[in-house]
mmCIF file of C-alpha atoms in Angstrom:
data_model
loop_
_atom_site.group_PDB
_atom_site.id
_atom_site.type_symbol
_atom_site.label_atom_id
_atom_site.label_comp_id
_atom_site.label_asym_id
_atom_site.label_seq_id
_atom_site.Cartn_x
_atom_site.Cartn_y
_atom_site.Cartn_z
ATOM 1 C CA ALA A 23 23.895 25.971 0.953
ATOM 2 C CA ARG A 24 25.594 29.245 0.153
ATOM 3 C CA GLU A 25 23.534 32.406 -0.114
ATOM 4 C CA GLU A 26 24.255 32.815 -3.815
ATOM 5 C CA GLN A 27 21.053 33.442 -5.714
ATOM 6 C CA PRO A 28 20.608 32.949 -9.431
ATOM 7 C CA THR A 29 18.844 35.350 -11.720
ATOM 8 C CA GLU A 30 15.124 35.967 -11.456
ATOM 9 C CA GLY A 31 14.136 33.114 -13.730
ATOM 10 C CA GLY A 32 15.968 30.307 -11.952
ATOM 11 C CA GLY A 33 19.308 28.587 -11.637
ATOM 12 C CA ALA A 34 21.170 25.901 -9.792
ATOM 13 C CA LEU A 35 21.004 25.310 -6.064
ATOM 14 C CA PRO A 36 24.605 25.446 -4.834
ATOM 15 C CA GLY A 37 25.575 22.541 -2.652
ATOM 16 C CA ALA A 38 22.347 20.590 -3.290
ATOM 17 C CA SER A 39 23.742 17.254 -4.392
ATOM 18 C CA VAL A 40 21.005 14.900 -3.242
ATOM 19 C CA PRO A 41 20.637 12.271 -5.975
ATOM 20 C CA CYS A 42 17.213 11.661 -7.474
ATOM 21 C CA PRO A 43 16.231 9.548 -10.469
ATOM 22 C CA GLY A 44 13.762 12.258 -11.465
ATOM 23 C CA ALA A 45 16.483 14.887 -11.898
ATOM 24 C CA GLU A 46 18.609 15.143 -14.989
ATOM 25 C CA VAL A 47 22.284 14.585 -14.365
ATOM 26 C CA VAL A 48 24.327 17.533 -15.618
ATOM 27 C CA ARG A 49 28.006 16.821 -16.084
ATOM 28 C CA GLU A 50 31.045 18.866 -16.960
ATOM 29 C CA PRO A 51 32.996 17.826 -20.035
ATOM 30 C CA ALA A 52 32.025 14.431 -21.314
ATOM 31 C CA GLU A 53 34.186 11.524 -20.260
ATOM 32 C CA PRO A 54 34.272 7.922 -21.408
ATOM 33 C CA PRO A 55 31.712 5.757 -19.548
ATOM 34 C CA GLN A 56 34.433 3.572 -18.084
ATOM 35 C CA ALA A 57 36.049 6.602 -16.459
ATOM 36 C CA ARG A 58 32.949 7.332 -14.355
ATOM 37 C CA THR A 59 32.555 5.967 -10.856
ATOM 38 C CA PRO A 60 29.311 5.946 -8.796
ATOM 39 C CA SER A 61 30.747 8.424 -6.316
ATOM 40 C CA ARG A 62 31.692 10.891 -9.044
ATOM 41 C CA GLU A 63 28.256 10.590 -10.671
ATOM 42 C CA ALA A 64 26.572 11.304 -7.342
ATOM 43 C CA GLU A 65 28.716 14.402 -6.908
ATOM 44 C CA ALA A 66 27.743 15.626 -10.382
ATOM 45 C CA ASP A 67 23.994 15.476 -9.688
ATOM 46 C CA PHE A 68 22.199 18.698 -8.857
ATOM 47 C CA TYR A 69 18.768 20.292 -9.011
ATOM 48 C CA CYS A 70 17.803 23.579 -10.577
ATOM 49 C CA VAL A 71 16.079 26.197 -8.437
ATOM 50 C CA LYS A 72 13.363 28.623 -9.455
ATOM 51 C CA TRP A 73 13.063 31.758 -7.336
ATOM 52 C CA ILE A 74 9.540 33.068 -6.757
ATOM 53 C CA THR A 75 8.002 35.795 -4.638
ATOM 54 C CA TRP A 76 5.909 33.882 -2.108
ATOM 55 C CA LYS A 77 3.866 36.010 0.296
ATOM 56 C CA GLY A 78 6.239 38.907 -0.215
ATOM 57 C CA GLU A 79 9.391 36.861 0.397
ATOM 58 C CA ARG A 80 11.872 35.658 -2.203
ATOM 59 C CA THR A 81 11.610 31.878 -1.931
ATOM 60 C CA PRO A 82 13.351 29.012 -3.769
ATOM 61 C CA VAL A 83 11.493 26.135 -5.409
ATOM 62 C CA ILE A 84 13.467 23.008 -6.295
ATOM 63 C CA MET A 85 12.739 21.743 -9.812
ATOM 64 C CA GLN A 86 13.150 18.324 -11.388
ATOM 65 C CA SER A 87 13.759 17.360 -14.985
ATOM 66 C CA GLU A 88 11.389 14.383 -15.106
ATOM 67 C CA ASN A 89 8.403 13.071 -13.199
ATOM 68 C CA GLY A 90 9.698 10.502 -10.780
ATOM 69 C CA PRO A 91 9.221 9.116 -7.280
ATOM 70 C CA CYS A 92 11.120 11.873 -5.506
ATOM 71 C CA PRO A 93 9.379 12.810 -2.232
ATOM 72 C CA LEU A 94 12.491 14.677 -1.109
ATOM 73 C CA LEU A 95 11.666 17.548 -3.482
ATOM 74 C CA ALA A 96 8.058 17.749 -2.290
ATOM 75 C CA ILE A 97 9.121 17.838 1.362
ATOM 76 C CA MET A 98 11.910 20.352 0.791
ATOM 77 C CA ASN A 99 9.640 22.660 -1.198
ATOM 78 C CA ILE A 100 7.127 22.657 1.655
ATOM 79 C CA LEU A 101 9.871 23.565 4.111
ATOM 80 C CA PHE A 102 11.011 26.361 1.800
ATOM 81 C CA LEU A 103 7.460 27.690 1.390
ATOM 82 C CA GLN A 104 7.097 27.602 5.179
ATOM 83 C CA TRP A 105 10.579 29.130 5.655
ATOM 84 C CA LYS A 106 11.466 26.219 7.953
ATOM 85 C CA ALA A 107 14.255 24.606 5.987
ATOM 86 C CA ARG A 108 16.808 25.240 8.750
ATOM 87 C CA ASP A 109 15.071 24.679 12.071
ATOM 88 C CA CYS A 110 12.052 22.485 11.411
ATOM 89 C CA ILE A 111 13.276 19.356 13.203
ATOM 90 C CA LEU A 112 14.506 21.305 16.221
ATOM 91 C CA SER A 113 11.180 23.108 16.485
ATOM 92 C CA THR A 114 9.347 19.786 16.750
ATOM 93 C CA GLN A 115 11.086 18.694 19.951
ATOM 94 C CA PRO A 116 8.681 17.872 22.787
ATOM 95 C CA ARG A 117 8.486 20.738 25.255
ATOM 96 C CA GLU A 118 7.536 18.538 28.186
ATOM 97 C CA PRO A 119 10.495 17.182 30.183
ATOM 98 C CA SER A 120 8.995 13.692 30.232
ATOM 99 C CA GLU A 121 11.720 11.106 29.800
ATOM 100 C CA GLY A 122 9.407 8.867 27.796
ATOM 101 C CA LEU A 123 8.606 11.617 25.295
ATOM 102 C CA GLN A 124 12.263 12.514 24.935
ATOM 103 C CA LEU A 125 13.231 8.892 24.287
ATOM 104 C CA ASN A 126 10.414 8.476 21.776
ATOM 105 C CA PHE A 127 11.453 11.651 19.981
ATOM 106 C CA GLN A 128 15.070 10.500 19.834
ATOM 107 C CA GLN A 129 13.983 7.146 18.417
ATOM 108 C CA ASN A 130 11.933 8.934 15.752
ATOM 109 C CA ILE A 131 14.968 11.025 14.852
ATOM 110 C CA ASN A 132 17.106 7.901 14.504
ATOM 111 C CA ASP A 133 14.468 6.181 12.353
ATOM 112 C CA THR A 134 14.181 9.274 10.179
ATOM 113 C CA MET A 135 17.922 9.426 9.591
ATOM 114 C CA MET A 136 17.747 5.832 8.366
ATOM 115 C CA VAL A 137 14.939 6.727 5.946
ATOM 116 C CA LEU A 138 16.340 10.001 4.586
ATOM 117 C CA PRO A 139 18.546 8.357 1.914
ATOM 118 C CA LYS A 140 15.442 6.663 0.480
ATOM 119 C CA LEU A 141 13.693 9.992 -0.053
ATOM 120 C CA SER A 142 15.766 10.603 -3.157
ATOM 121 C CA THR A 143 14.773 7.339 -4.837
ATOM 122 C CA GLY A 144 11.190 6.822 -3.683
ATOM 123 C CA LEU A 145 9.246 5.649 -0.665
ATOM 124 C CA ASP A 146 7.283 2.489 -0.002
ATOM 125 C CA VAL A 147 3.793 4.021 0.110
ATOM 126 C CA ASN A 148 0.772 1.714 0.049
ATOM 127 C CA VAL A 149 -2.596 3.479 -0.135
ATOM 128 C CA ARG A 150 -5.893 2.330 1.330
ATOM 129 C CA PHE A 151 -9.060 3.173 -0.579
ATOM 130 C CA THR A 152 -11.087 4.220 2.476
ATOM 131 C CA GLY A 153 -9.800 7.759 3.119
ATOM 132 C CA VAL A 154 -7.572 10.451 1.669
ATOM 133 C CA SER A 155 -5.091 10.113 4.537
ATOM 134 C CA ASP A 156 -5.300 6.320 4.866
ATOM 135 C CA PHE A 157 -2.008 4.580 4.123
ATOM 136 C CA GLU A 158 -0.585 1.295 5.303
ATOM 137 C CA TYR A 159 1.989 2.261 7.889
ATOM 138 C CA THR A 160 5.587 1.838 6.818
ATOM 139 C CA PRO A 161 8.745 3.109 8.536
ATOM 140 C CA GLU A 162 9.151 5.669 5.750
ATOM 141 C CA CYS A 163 5.947 7.458 6.785
ATOM 142 C CA ILE A 164 7.581 8.614 10.020
ATOM 143 C CA VAL A 165 9.331 11.394 8.074
ATOM 144 C CA PHE A 166 6.002 13.091 7.393
ATOM 145 C CA ASP A 167 4.924 12.675 11.020
ATOM 146 C CA LEU A 168 8.147 14.117 12.382
ATOM 147 C CA LEU A 169 7.991 17.159 10.085
ATOM 148 C CA ASN A 170 4.240 17.621 10.643
ATOM 149 C CA ILE A 171 3.607 17.396 6.897
ATOM 150 C CA PRO A 172 0.266 15.799 5.920
ATOM 151 C CA LEU A 173 0.328 13.086 3.252
ATOM 152 C CA TYR A 174 -2.800 12.695 1.093
ATOM 153 C CA HIS A 175 -4.090 10.732 -1.873
ATOM 154 C CA GLY A 176 -7.382 10.739 -3.797
ATOM 155 C CA TRP A 177 -7.815 7.110 -4.825
ATOM 156 C CA LEU A 178 -11.098 6.312 -3.065
ATOM 157 C CA VAL A 179 -14.014 3.963 -3.626
ATOM 158 C CA ASP A 180 -17.406 5.603 -4.056
ATOM 159 C CA PRO A 181 -19.463 4.487 -1.007
ATOM 160 C CA GLN A 182 -22.572 4.403 -3.201
ATOM 161 C CA SER A 183 -21.107 1.513 -5.218
ATOM 162 C CA PRO A 184 -21.845 -1.369 -2.812
ATOM 163 C CA GLU A 185 -20.331 -4.081 -5.005
ATOM 164 C CA VAL A 186 -17.031 -2.236 -5.246
ATOM 165 C CA VAL A 187 -17.085 -1.384 -1.536
ATOM 166 C CA GLN A 188 -17.542 -5.055 -0.689
ATOM 167 C CA ALA A 189 -14.845 -6.186 -3.115
ATOM 168 C CA VAL A 190 -12.249 -3.632 -2.010
ATOM 169 C CA GLY A 191 -13.133 -3.292 1.670
ATOM 170 C CA LYS A 192 -10.370 -1.870 3.849
ATOM 171 C CA LEU A 193 -7.579 -3.526 1.921
ATOM 172 C CA SER A 194 -4.476 -1.687 0.820
ATOM 173 C CA TYR A 195 -3.412 -1.640 -2.811
ATOM 174 C CA ASN A 196 -0.944 -4.507 -2.396
ATOM 175 C CA GLN A 197 -3.494 -6.585 -0.486
ATOM 176 C CA LEU A 198 -6.129 -5.925 -3.156
ATOM 177 C CA VAL A 199 -3.805 -7.108 -5.920
ATOM 178 C CA GLU A 200 -3.158 -10.314 -3.977
ATOM 179 C CA LYS A 201 -6.905 -10.777 -3.480
ATOM 180 C CA ILE A 202 -7.563 -10.416 -7.208
ATOM 181 C CA ILE A 203 -5.002 -13.108 -8.000
ATOM 182 C CA THR A 204 -6.470 -15.429 -5.354
ATOM 183 C CA CYS A 205 -10.065 -14.881 -6.496
ATOM 184 C CA LYS A 206 -9.202 -15.657 -10.107
ATOM 185 C CA GLN A 207 -7.936 -19.080 -9.020
ATOM 186 C CA ALA A 208 -10.908 -19.803 -6.740
ATOM 187 C CA SER A 209 -13.568 -22.384 -7.560
ATOM 188 C CA ASP A 210 -16.327 -20.361 -5.895
ATOM 189 C CA SER A 211 -18.121 -18.280 -8.536
ATOM 190 C CA SER A 212 -18.925 -15.529 -6.016
ATOM 191 C CA LEU A 213 -15.232 -15.088 -5.221
ATOM 192 C CA VAL A 214 -14.379 -15.017 -8.909
ATOM 193 C CA SER A 215 -17.020 -12.348 -9.468
ATOM 194 C CA GLU A 216 -15.732 -10.315 -6.531
ATOM 195 C CA GLY A 217 -12.215 -10.495 -7.918
ATOM 196 C CA LEU A 218 -13.425 -9.260 -11.304
ATOM 197 C CA VAL A 219 -15.182 -6.307 -9.648
ATOM 198 C CA ALA A 220 -11.996 -5.391 -7.793
ATOM 199 C CA GLU A 221 -9.940 -5.707 -10.964
ATOM 200 C CA GLN A 222 -12.406 -3.532 -12.869
ATOM 201 C CA PHE A 223 -12.103 -0.887 -10.156
ATOM 202 C CA LEU A 224 -8.320 -0.743 -10.517
ATOM 203 C CA GLU A 225 -8.567 -0.581 -14.309
ATOM 204 C CA SER A 226 -11.251 2.116 -14.370
ATOM 205 C CA THR A 227 -9.350 4.271 -11.858
ATOM 206 C CA ALA A 228 -5.893 3.852 -13.346
ATOM 207 C CA SER A 229 -5.322 7.593 -12.913
ATOM 208 C CA GLN A 230 -5.372 6.903 -9.136
ATOM 209 C CA LEU A 231 -7.796 9.786 -8.574
ATOM 210 C CA THR A 232 -11.585 9.470 -8.450
ATOM 211 C CA TYR A 233 -14.185 12.222 -8.300
ATOM 212 C CA HIS A 234 -15.296 10.989 -4.908
ATOM 213 C CA GLY A 235 -11.662 11.089 -3.806
ATOM 214 C CA LEU A 236 -11.258 14.607 -5.193
ATOM 215 C CA CYS A 237 -14.337 15.789 -3.316
ATOM 216 C CA GLU A 238 -13.170 14.175 -0.080
ATOM 217 C CA LEU A 239 -9.719 15.643 -0.616
ATOM 218 C CA THR A 240 -11.152 19.133 -1.080
ATOM 219 C CA ALA A 241 -13.151 18.752 2.118
ATOM 220 C CA ALA A 242 -10.288 17.289 4.182
ATOM 221 C CA VAL A 243 -7.463 19.690 3.343
ATOM 222 C CA ARG A 244 -7.497 22.855 5.450
ATOM 223 C CA GLU A 245 -7.427 26.291 3.871
ATOM 224 C CA GLY A 246 -3.832 27.376 3.298
ATOM 225 C CA GLU A 247 -2.454 23.983 4.333
ATOM 226 C CA LEU A 248 0.708 22.793 2.608
ATOM 227 C CA SER A 249 0.830 19.028 2.153
ATOM 228 C CA VAL A 250 2.223 16.241 -0.011
ATOM 229 C CA PHE A 251 -0.105 14.662 -2.580
ATOM 230 C CA PHE A 252 0.651 11.111 -3.745
ATOM 231 C CA ARG A 253 -0.567 9.955 -7.146
ATOM 232 C CA ASN A 254 0.810 7.603 -9.793
ATOM 233 C CA ASN A 255 3.940 6.924 -7.758
ATOM 234 C CA HIS A 256 4.706 10.645 -7.698
ATOM 235 C CA PHE A 257 4.822 13.070 -4.784
ATOM 236 C CA SER A 258 3.683 16.680 -5.316
ATOM 237 C CA THR A 259 3.509 19.735 -3.080
ATOM 238 C CA MET A 260 -0.150 20.705 -2.657
ATOM 239 C CA ILE A 261 -1.974 23.694 -1.167
ATOM 240 C CA LYS A 262 -5.599 24.704 -0.722
ATOM 241 C CA HIS A 263 -6.384 28.307 -1.651
ATOM 242 C CA LYS A 264 -9.905 29.761 -1.437
ATOM 243 C CA GLY A 265 -11.450 26.309 -1.489
ATOM 244 C CA HIS A 266 -9.494 25.020 -4.495
ATOM 245 C CA LEU A 267 -6.536 22.645 -4.655
ATOM 246 C CA TYR A 268 -3.287 23.477 -6.431
ATOM 247 C CA LEU A 269 -0.092 21.521 -7.097
ATOM 248 C CA LEU A 270 3.310 23.180 -7.182
ATOM 249 C CA VAL A 271 4.792 23.139 -10.701
ATOM 250 C CA THR A 272 8.274 21.613 -10.430
ATOM 251 C CA ASP A 273 8.820 20.537 -14.035
ATOM 252 C CA GLN A 274 12.171 21.919 -15.115
ATOM 253 C CA GLY A 275 10.612 22.920 -18.429
ATOM 254 C CA PHE A 276 8.937 25.812 -16.566
ATOM 255 C CA LEU A 277 12.151 26.975 -14.923
ATOM 256 C CA GLN A 278 12.140 30.308 -16.766
ATOM 257 C CA GLU A 279 8.354 30.805 -16.627
ATOM 258 C CA GLU A 280 7.944 33.200 -13.713
ATOM 259 C CA ARG A 281 4.142 33.259 -13.991
ATOM 260 C CA VAL A 282 3.769 29.463 -13.905
ATOM 261 C CA VAL A 283 3.971 28.441 -10.244
ATOM 262 C CA TRP A 284 0.821 26.457 -9.405
ATOM 263 C CA GLU A 285 -1.343 24.001 -11.344
ATOM 264 C CA SER A 286 -4.997 23.529 -10.481
ATOM 265 C CA LEU A 287 -6.309 20.132 -9.369
ATOM 266 C CA HIS A 288 -10.025 20.244 -10.148
ATOM 267 C CA ASN A 289 -10.717 17.099 -12.179
ATOM 268 C CA VAL A 290 -9.412 13.578 -12.669
ATOM 269 C CA ASP A 291 -8.598 13.913 -16.369
ATOM 270 C CA GLY A 292 -5.528 16.124 -16.036
ATOM 271 C CA ASP A 293 -7.145 19.131 -17.737
ATOM 272 C CA SER A 294 -5.675 21.774 -15.449
ATOM 273 C CA CYS A 295 -4.898 25.500 -15.419
ATOM 274 C CA PHE A 296 -1.610 27.183 -14.609
ATOM 275 C CA CYS A 297 -1.513 30.014 -12.073
ATOM 276 C CA ASP A 298 1.080 32.458 -10.816
ATOM 277 C CA THR A 299 2.321 32.788 -7.250
ATOM 278 C CA ASP A 300 -0.860 34.695 -6.296
ATOM 279 C CA PHE A 301 -3.088 32.010 -7.879
ATOM 280 C CA HIS A 302 -4.075 34.241 -10.782
ATOM 281 C CA LEU A 303 -4.650 32.440 -14.074
ATOM 282 C CA SER A 304 -1.517 32.558 -16.204
ATOM 283 C CA HIS A 305 -0.695 31.613 -19.769
ATOM 284 C CA ALA A 306 1.703 28.723 -20.322
ATOM 285 C CA PRO A 307 3.477 29.015 -23.699
ATOM 286 C CA GLY A 308 2.801 26.093 -25.996
ATOM 287 C CA LYS A 309 -0.019 24.596 -23.976
ATOM 288 C CA GLU A 310 -2.645 25.394 -26.622
ATOM 289 C CA GLY A 311 -0.594 23.618 -29.251
ATOM 290 C CA ALA A 312 -0.557 20.427 -27.231
ATOM 291 C CA THR A 313 -4.135 19.576 -28.165
ATOM 292 C CA ALA A 314 -6.314 19.911 -31.226
ATOM 293 C CA ALA A 315 -9.432 20.695 -29.214
ATOM 294 C CA PRO A 316 -10.959 24.158 -29.773
ATOM 295 C CA PRO A 317 -10.358 26.808 -27.084
ATOM 296 C CA ASP A 318 -14.025 26.954 -26.124
ATOM 297 C CA HIS A 319 -13.897 23.265 -25.219
ATOM 298 C CA HIS A 320 -11.320 23.973 -22.509
ATOM 299 C CA LEU A 321 -13.345 26.943 -21.296
ATOM 300 C CA HIS A 322 -16.433 24.781 -21.106
ATOM 301 C CA GLN A 323 -14.586 21.996 -19.284
ATOM 302 C CA ARG A 324 -13.299 24.431 -16.685
ATOM 303 C CA GLN A 325 -16.794 25.872 -16.291
ATOM 304 C CA VAL A 326 -18.235 22.385 -15.774
ATOM 305 C CA ASP A 327 -15.605 21.565 -13.153
ATOM 306 C CA GLN A 328 -16.098 24.887 -11.378
ATOM 307 C CA ASP A 329 -19.880 24.434 -11.331
ATOM 308 C CA TYR A 330 -19.407 20.921 -9.999
ATOM 309 C CA MET A 331 -17.209 22.100 -7.145
ATOM 310 C CA ILE A 332 -19.637 24.940 -6.378
ATOM 311 C CA ALA A 333 -22.455 22.424 -6.167
ATOM 312 C CA LEU A 334 -20.360 20.303 -3.816
ATOM 313 C CA SER A 335 -19.622 23.318 -1.637
ATOM 314 C CA LEU A 336 -23.311 24.238 -1.437
ATOM 315 C CA GLN A 337 -24.212 20.673 -0.568
ATOM 316 C CA GLN A 338 -21.667 20.598 2.250
ATOM 317 C CA GLN A 339 -22.871 23.961 3.576
ATOM 318 C CA GLN A 340 -26.398 22.551 3.745
ATOM 319 C CA GLY A 341 -25.148 19.746 5.970
ATOM 320 C CA GLN A 342 -25.615 16.902 3.520
ATOM 321 C CA ASP A 343 -23.424 13.828 3.516
ATOM 322 C CA PRO A 344 -20.301 14.573 1.417
ATOM 323 C CA SER A 345 -20.206 10.932 0.272
ATOM 324 C CA ALA A 346 -23.640 11.180 -1.382
ATOM 325 C CA LEU A 347 -22.329 12.613 -4.635
ATOM 326 C CA SER A 348 -23.490 10.137 -7.244
ATOM 327 C CA ASP A 349 -26.321 12.378 -8.430
ATOM 328 C CA LEU A 350 -23.902 15.246 -8.948
ATOM 329 C CA GLU A 351 -21.485 13.018 -10.790
ATOM 330 C CA LEU A 352 -24.306 11.733 -13.008
ATOM 331 C CA ALA A 353 -25.440 15.279 -13.751
ATOM 332 C CA ARG A 354 -21.906 16.232 -14.648
ATOM 333 C CA GLN A 355 -21.587 13.281 -17.021
ATOM 334 C CA LEU A 356 -24.916 14.016 -18.709
ATOM 335 C CA GLN A 357 -23.960 17.642 -19.077
ATOM 336 C CA GLN A 358 -20.673 16.707 -20.707
ATOM 337 C CA GLU A 359 -22.438 14.371 -23.156
ATOM 338 C CA GLU A 360 -24.903 17.099 -24.066
ATOM 339 C CA TYR A 361 -22.081 19.506 -24.765
ATOM 340 C CA GLN A 362 -20.288 16.967 -26.969
ATOM 341 C CA GLN A 363 -23.456 16.490 -29.006
ATOM 342 C CA GLN A 364 -23.692 20.244 -29.461
ATOM 343 C CA GLN A 365 -20.083 20.333 -30.626
ATOM 344 C CA GLN A 366 -20.778 17.639 -33.213
ATOM 345 C CA ARG A 367 -23.776 19.535 -34.551
ATOM 346 C CA GLN A 368 -21.755 22.747 -34.749
ATOM 347 C CA GLN A 369 -18.986 21.010 -36.678
ATOM 348 C CA GLN A 370 -21.390 20.046 -39.475
ATOM 349 C CA PRO A 371 -20.953 22.348 -42.523
ATOM 350 C CA PRO A 372 -23.672 25.030 -42.722
ATOM 351 C CA PRO A 373 -25.973 25.124 -45.786
ATOM 352 C CA CYS A 374 -24.881 27.405 -48.604
ATOM 353 C CA PRO A 375 -26.833 30.707 -48.698
ATOM 354 C CA PRO A 376 -28.951 31.487 -51.795
ATOM 355 C CA GLN A 377 -27.245 33.550 -54.447
ATOM 356 C CA GLY A 378 -27.923 37.242 -54.377
ATOM 357 C CA ARG A 379 -28.791 37.269 -50.693
ATOM 358 C CA ALA A 380 -26.334 38.304 -48.045
ATOM 359 C CA GLN A 381 -25.620 35.720 -45.379
ATOM 360 C CA PRO A 382 -26.785 37.008 -41.992
ATOM 361 C CA GLY A 383 -23.985 37.745 -39.602
ATOM 362 C CA GLY A 384 -23.796 35.314 -36.697
ATOM 363 C CA ARG A 385 -22.877 36.063 -33.138
ATOM 364 C CA PRO A 386 -19.424 35.142 -31.889
ATOM 365 C CA ALA A 387 -19.070 31.706 -30.329
ATOM 366 C CA GLY A 388 -18.525 33.299 -26.943
ATOM 367 C CA GLU A 389 -21.946 34.986 -27.123
ATOM 368 C CA ARG A 390 -23.675 31.766 -28.149
ATOM 369 C CA ARG A 391 -22.103 30.014 -25.166
ATOM 370 C CA GLN A 392 -23.148 32.903 -22.941
ATOM 371 C CA ARG A 393 -26.812 32.268 -23.775
ATOM 372 C CA GLN A 394 -26.438 28.539 -23.092
ATOM 373 C CA LYS A 395 -24.562 28.959 -19.833
ATOM 374 C CA PRO A 396 -27.635 29.456 -17.581
ATOM 375 C CA ASP A 397 -29.105 26.187 -18.918
ATOM 376 C CA LEU A 398 -25.884 24.360 -18.128
ATOM 377 C CA ASP A 399 -25.803 25.766 -14.635
ATOM 378 C CA CYS A 400 -29.419 24.808 -14.045
ATOM 379 C CA THR A 401 -28.785 21.307 -15.335
ATOM 380 C CA LEU A 402 -25.929 20.772 -12.911
ATOM 381 C CA LEU A 403 -27.286 22.431 -9.770
#
């Protein structure tokens, strides 16, 4: 690519014509559909680039117009953030002169070159529910191994749910779907029941991220590590900063938002926070208008999630088993229900004050929440 750089907000990456279904095709003057050929459409595809200041260096981030299975963007953004976009493969050559290692490395290179075209349309990734780095091996996974880029997911079974553990076992997603179909057709009632448990697990975790998986993910990822996070058939660039996980914002809608670079990953419901390149909380225009919930609800939700992660961190520091988290999850759920009940009571209209008597001034909502906060913390921890 040429060294031309767009303006501060973003722009197009010259020479980047790797097709991807997640990127919007931008074409020069409109032509009749019959005049377009596949080769010309491929040449017209391009990605926009957002330039950020990453660790003091001006660094490009490739954006995409839609969420789609495009692992190429996640991998390229990691290489850009590591400043290895030009020499990464050469730097991974084995240093030992062993003929066997050299042949194995050359074979990996050849396999990778066969897989590279698929990176723009999606990879065949089949998760296992036993660990955040457990995937059924496919030839496509060799790209991550060759580039030394970790691949993670957070779709795990809670080990304290024995029925689900038995139903899911060490099966991959595809194998579990086949098992559910087989169990439904079985005459043995125990197999039918096991199939229903497995099906209920898939339905209840349709977001493909569980709290147990999020906790295991937080514990497994190293501080400052750049990796690829797989969820809902989408690949994202992920980093761990000061014990918290963040996903790189690549939505083209934020191309001109210089202060929106990272998005926090601290719960399974998608209620996240946007941060700048230094992981400071930033304001995303229009985000408040996307929901009718009051602002203090979002503040409370973030506080609950932060307290939950603090409790997890303390538990791990004390040497307890990270998988024994059901009590914490139950406390978090009870705390959330209590808060919702308080919200319902607060939404009830207050009684009218007697005539001739001034209505006493109430404290701001923030001060009322400040008095309740210690009780919430005590309930959780």
